[in-house]
PDB file of C-alpha atoms in Angstrom:
ATOM      1  CA  MET A   1       0.000   0.000   0.000  1.00  0.00           C
ATOM      2  CA  THR A   2       0.962   3.610  -0.484  1.00  0.00           C
ATOM      3  CA  THR A   3      -0.233   6.805   1.193  1.00  0.00           C
ATOM      4  CA  ASP A   4      -2.199   9.497  -0.642  1.00  0.00           C
ATOM      5  CA  PRO A   5      -1.598  13.261  -0.104  1.00  0.00           C
ATOM      6  CA  ASN A   6      -4.122  13.237   2.772  1.00  0.00           C
ATOM      7  CA  GLY A   7      -2.208  10.543   4.628  1.00  0.00           C
ATOM      8  CA  GLN A   8      -4.731   7.820   3.767  1.00  0.00           C
ATOM      9  CA  GLU A   9      -3.489   4.379   2.750  1.00  0.00           C
ATOM     10  CA  GLU A  10      -4.345   3.301  -0.776  1.00  0.00           C
ATOM     11  CA  HIS A  11      -3.638   0.146  -2.747  1.00  0.00           C
ATOM     12  CA  SER A  12      -0.823   0.282  -5.259  1.00  0.00           C
ATOM     13  CA  ARG A  13      -2.042   0.408  -8.848  1.00  0.00           C
ATOM     14  CA  SER A  14       1.151  -1.336  -9.983  1.00  0.00           C
ATOM     15  CA  SER A  15      -0.331  -4.771  -9.245  1.00  0.00           C
ATOM     16  CA  HIS A  16      -2.624  -4.327 -12.262  1.00  0.00           C
ATOM     17  CA  ARG A  17      -0.388  -2.196 -14.457  1.00  0.00           C
ATOM     18  CA  ARG A  18       0.664  -3.447 -17.857  1.00  0.00           C
ATOM     19  CA  PRO A  19       4.412  -4.098 -17.939  1.00  0.00           C
ATOM     20  CA  ASP A  20       6.323  -1.764 -20.253  1.00  0.00           C
ATOM     21  CA  GLY A  21       6.357  -3.000 -23.824  1.00  0.00           C
ATOM     22  CA  THR A  22       3.397  -5.359 -23.410  1.00  0.00           C
ATOM     23  CA  SER A  23       1.130  -5.280 -26.452  1.00  0.00           C
ATOM     24  CA  ASP A  24      -2.639  -4.910 -26.508  1.00  0.00           C
ATOM     25  CA  ALA A  25      -2.821  -8.373 -28.092  1.00  0.00           C
ATOM     26  CA  THR A  26      -0.917  -9.906 -25.164  1.00  0.00           C
ATOM     27  CA  VAL A  27      -3.101  -8.190 -22.582  1.00  0.00           C
ATOM     28  CA  LEU A  28      -6.240  -9.317 -24.425  1.00  0.00           C
ATOM     29  CA  ALA A  29      -4.982 -12.902 -24.767  1.00  0.00           C
ATOM     30  CA  LEU A  30      -4.197 -13.122 -21.046  1.00  0.00           C
ATOM     31  CA  GLY A  31      -7.546 -11.513 -20.253  1.00  0.00           C
ATOM     32  CA  VAL A  32      -9.330 -14.231 -22.233  1.00  0.00           C
ATOM     33  CA  LEU A  33      -7.167 -16.870 -20.526  1.00  0.00           C
ATOM     34  CA  SER A  34      -8.170 -15.417 -17.154  1.00  0.00           C
ATOM     35  CA  GLU A  35     -11.820 -15.582 -18.176  1.00  0.00           C
ATOM     36  CA  ALA A  36     -11.361 -19.222 -19.194  1.00  0.00           C
ATOM     37  CA  LEU A  37      -9.818 -19.953 -15.793  1.00  0.00           C
ATOM     38  CA  GLU A  38     -12.761 -18.282 -14.074  1.00  0.00           C
ATOM     39  CA  THR A  39     -15.060 -20.615 -16.034  1.00  0.00           C
ATOM     40  CA  VAL A  40     -12.972 -23.602 -14.932  1.00  0.00           C
ATOM     41  CA  GLU A  41     -13.303 -22.390 -11.331  1.00  0.00           C
ATOM     42  CA  ARG A  42     -17.085 -22.340 -11.742  1.00  0.00           C
ATOM     43  CA  ALA A  43     -17.028 -25.826 -13.282  1.00  0.00           C
ATOM     44  CA  ARG A  44     -14.922 -27.062 -10.383  1.00  0.00           C
ATOM     45  CA  GLY A  45     -17.431 -25.572  -7.950  1.00  0.00           C
ATOM     46  CA  SER A  46     -20.205 -27.400  -9.779  1.00  0.00           C
ATOM     47  CA  LEU A  47     -18.198 -30.590  -9.509  1.00  0.00           C
ATOM     48  CA  TYR A  48     -17.917 -30.113  -5.742  1.00  0.00           C
ATOM     49  CA  ALA A  49     -21.680 -29.443  -5.617  1.00  0.00           C
ATOM     50  CA  PHE A  50     -22.236 -32.707  -7.536  1.00  0.00           C
ATOM     51  CA  HIS A  51     -19.958 -34.481  -5.054  1.00  0.00           C
ATOM     52  CA  GLN A  52     -21.800 -33.116  -2.019  1.00  0.00           C
ATOM     53  CA  LEU A  53     -25.283 -33.594  -3.446  1.00  0.00           C
ATOM     54  CA  THR A  54     -24.592 -37.173  -4.473  1.00  0.00           C
ATOM     55  CA  GLY A  55     -23.019 -37.985  -1.107  1.00  0.00           C
ATOM     56  CA  GLY A  56     -25.926 -36.385   0.708  1.00  0.00           C
ATOM     57  CA  ALA A  57     -28.410 -38.397  -1.347  1.00  0.00           C
ATOM     58  CA  ASP A  58     -26.531 -41.608  -0.551  1.00  0.00           C
ATOM     59  CA  LEU A  59     -26.713 -40.839   3.171  1.00  0.00           C
ATOM     60  CA  LYS A  60     -30.465 -40.120   2.932  1.00  0.00           C
ATOM     61  CA  LEU A  61     -30.933 -43.631   1.616  1.00  0.00           C
ATOM     62  CA  ASP A  62     -30.330 -44.870   5.171  1.00  0.00           C
ATOM     63  CA  ARG A  63     -33.584 -43.204   6.232  1.00  0.00           C
ATOM     64  CA  ALA A  64     -35.435 -44.622   3.206  1.00  0.00           C
ATOM     65  CA  LEU A  65     -34.183 -48.098   4.125  1.00  0.00           C
ATOM     66  CA  GLU A  66     -35.321 -47.656   7.700  1.00  0.00           C
ATOM     67  CA  LEU A  67     -38.781 -46.516   6.592  1.00  0.00           C
ATOM     68  CA  LEU A  68     -39.175 -49.297   4.024  1.00  0.00           C
ATOM     69  CA  ARG A  69     -38.261 -51.911   6.626  1.00  0.00           C
ATOM     70  CA  ALA A  70     -40.571 -50.343   9.201  1.00  0.00           C
ATOM     71  CA  ALA A  71     -43.374 -50.542   6.613  1.00  0.00           C
ATOM     72  CA  GLY A  72     -42.667 -54.238   6.132  1.00  0.00           C
ATOM     73  CA  HIS A  73     -40.975 -53.951   2.719  1.00  0.00           C
ATOM     74  CA  HIS A  74     -37.818 -55.873   3.557  1.00  0.00           C
ATOM     75  CA  ALA A  75     -37.200 -57.292   0.082  1.00  0.00           C
ATOM     76  CA  GLN A  76     -37.442 -53.829  -1.477  1.00  0.00           C
ATOM     77  CA  ALA A  77     -35.180 -52.349   1.201  1.00  0.00           C
ATOM     78  CA  ASP A  78     -32.661 -55.124   0.585  1.00  0.00           C
ATOM     79  CA  LEU A  79     -32.778 -54.414  -3.165  1.00  0.00           C
ATOM     80  CA  LEU A  80     -32.207 -50.682  -2.609  1.00  0.00           C
ATOM     81  CA  GLU A  81     -29.383 -51.320  -0.152  1.00  0.00           C
ATOM     82  CA  ARG A  82     -27.669 -53.910  -2.369  1.00  0.00           C
ATOM     83  CA  GLU A  83     -28.000 -52.041  -5.666  1.00  0.00           C
ATOM     84  CA  ILE A  84     -27.824 -48.331  -4.817  1.00  0.00           C
ATOM     85  CA  VAL A  85     -26.358 -47.580  -1.356  1.00  0.00           C
ATOM     86  CA  GLY A  86     -22.637 -46.962  -1.792  1.00  0.00           C
ATOM     87  CA  ARG A  87     -22.777 -47.560  -5.553  1.00  0.00           C
ATOM     88  CA  ASN A  88     -20.083 -46.128  -7.812  1.00  0.00           C
ATOM     89  CA  VAL A  89     -21.461 -43.123  -9.735  1.00  0.00           C
ATOM     90  CA  ILE A  90     -19.382 -44.123 -12.745  1.00  0.00           C
ATOM     91  CA  PRO A  91     -17.554 -47.456 -13.037  1.00  0.00           C
ATOM     92  CA  GLY A  92     -14.971 -47.712 -10.265  1.00  0.00           C
ATOM     93  CA  HIS A  93     -15.477 -44.175  -8.954  1.00  0.00           C
ATOM     94  CA  TRP A  94     -17.209 -42.420  -6.138  1.00  0.00           C
ATOM     95  CA  THR A  95     -17.591 -38.676  -6.566  1.00  0.00           C
ATOM     96  CA  PHE A  96     -14.534 -37.819  -4.446  1.00  0.00           C
ATOM     97  CA  GLN A  97     -12.398 -39.792  -6.917  1.00  0.00           C
ATOM     98  CA  ILE A  98     -13.856 -37.833  -9.831  1.00  0.00           C
ATOM     99  CA  VAL A  99     -13.034 -34.580  -8.013  1.00  0.00           C
ATOM    100  CA  GLU A 100      -9.484 -35.770  -7.305  1.00  0.00           C
ATOM    101  CA  ALA A 101      -8.941 -36.822 -10.918  1.00  0.00           C
ATOM    102  CA  TYR A 102     -10.287 -33.488 -12.211  1.00  0.00           C
ATOM    103  CA  ASN A 103      -8.047 -31.573  -9.840  1.00  0.00           C
ATOM    104  CA  SER A 104      -4.871 -33.481 -10.667  1.00  0.00           C
ATOM    105  CA  HIS A 105      -5.424 -34.072 -14.391  1.00  0.00           C
ATOM    106  CA  TYR A 106      -7.007 -30.766 -15.456  1.00  0.00           C
ATOM    107  CA  TYR A 107      -7.469 -28.081 -12.804  1.00  0.00           C
ATOM    108  CA  ARG A 108      -3.933 -27.907 -11.372  1.00  0.00           C
ATOM    109  CA  PRO A 109      -2.175 -28.039 -14.773  1.00  0.00           C
ATOM    110  CA  PHE A 110      -4.542 -25.312 -16.004  1.00  0.00           C
ATOM    111  CA  THR A 111      -3.875 -23.024 -13.023  1.00  0.00           C
ATOM    112  CA  ASP A 112      -0.125 -23.720 -13.166  1.00  0.00           C
ATOM    113  CA  ILE A 113       0.108 -22.790 -16.852  1.00  0.00           C
ATOM    114  CA  GLU A 114      -2.102 -19.720 -16.431  1.00  0.00           C
ATOM    115  CA  ALA A 115       0.168 -18.501 -13.607  1.00  0.00           C
ATOM    116  CA  ARG A 116       3.288 -19.285 -15.656  1.00  0.00           C
ATOM    117  CA  LEU A 117       2.018 -17.305 -18.647  1.00  0.00           C
ATOM    118  CA  ARG A 118       1.128 -14.360 -16.406  1.00  0.00           C
ATOM    119  CA  ARG A 119       4.645 -14.471 -14.903  1.00  0.00           C
ATOM    120  CA  GLU A 120       6.275 -14.676 -18.333  1.00  0.00           C
ATOM    121  CA  LEU A 121       4.104 -12.136 -20.140  1.00  0.00           C
ATOM    122  CA  LEU A 122       2.675  -9.786 -17.482  1.00  0.00           C
ATOM    123  CA  ASP A 123       5.278  -9.944 -14.699  1.00  0.00           C
ATOM    124  CA  GLY A 124       2.773 -12.046 -12.736  1.00  0.00           C
ATOM    125  CA  HIS A 125       0.106  -9.335 -12.631  1.00  0.00           C
ATOM    126  CA  GLU A 126      -3.504 -10.455 -12.487  1.00  0.00           C
ATOM    127  CA  HIS A 127      -6.507  -8.858 -14.172  1.00  0.00           C
ATOM    128  CA  VAL A 128      -4.536  -6.346 -16.257  1.00  0.00           C
ATOM    129  CA  HIS A 129      -7.185  -6.421 -18.985  1.00  0.00           C
ATOM    130  CA  GLU A 130      -9.985  -5.862 -16.475  1.00  0.00           C
ATOM    131  CA  ALA A 131      -8.088  -3.063 -14.705  1.00  0.00           C
ATOM    132  CA  GLU A 132      -7.581  -1.295 -18.028  1.00  0.00           C
ATOM    133  CA  MET A 133     -11.264  -1.766 -18.851  1.00  0.00           C
ATOM    134  CA  LYS A 134     -12.193  -0.261 -15.475  1.00  0.00           C
ATOM    135  CA  GLU A 135      -9.933   2.715 -16.083  1.00  0.00           C
ATOM    136  CA  ALA A 136     -11.430   3.301 -19.540  1.00  0.00           C
ATOM    137  CA  ARG A 137     -15.026   3.049 -18.296  1.00  0.00           C
ATOM    138  CA  ARG A 138     -14.927   4.938 -14.992  1.00  0.00           C
ATOM    139  CA  THR A 139     -15.916   8.588 -14.574  1.00  0.00           C
ATOM    140  CA  HIS A 140     -12.833  10.379 -13.299  1.00  0.00           C
ATOM    141  CA  GLY A 141     -13.506  12.470 -10.219  1.00  0.00           C
ATOM    142  CA  HIS A 142     -16.758  10.677  -9.341  1.00  0.00           C
ATOM    143  CA  PRO A 143     -16.676   9.227  -5.798  1.00  0.00           C
ATOM    144  CA  GLY A 144     -18.294   5.982  -6.963  1.00  0.00           C
ATOM    145  CA  HIS A 145     -15.703   5.532  -9.712  1.00  0.00           C
ATOM    146  CA  THR A 146     -12.435   5.569  -7.783  1.00  0.00           C
ATOM    147  CA  PRO A 147      -9.523   3.755  -9.417  1.00  0.00           C
ATOM    148  CA  GLU A 148      -8.622   1.715  -6.329  1.00  0.00           C
ATOM    149  CA  PRO A 149     -10.479   0.379  -3.289  1.00  0.00           C
TER     150      PRO A 149
END
């Protein structure tokens, strides 16, 4: 952080500044890459939601089994327990294994390469494209359009 003329702390704008000599095409390309990563983050969140929802449904089956047995439907409860409770969601996999495979095979390599390209092409700065868009679209001097938090 830096201090403004009134002695107030402000965030440094250099964390979003385009490195000298960086082209518009490079900034745009890394902006699109960042957007792709944000989409992957959303997909990963959906995968975790799938994991939790499926696991929660499997645990609720215990109550269904209890109620079926209490109603005298032992054969049906046995069928449900044998065929569905604890079943793999895809051959050989519970949802946690799908999440682990996604993380190791796709998510981590994606985030590693995105970070590497930012280091190589933008000195590691994040959201340069977005910061430049904010600067171009804000109304200078308006209190609701300040350049930094």
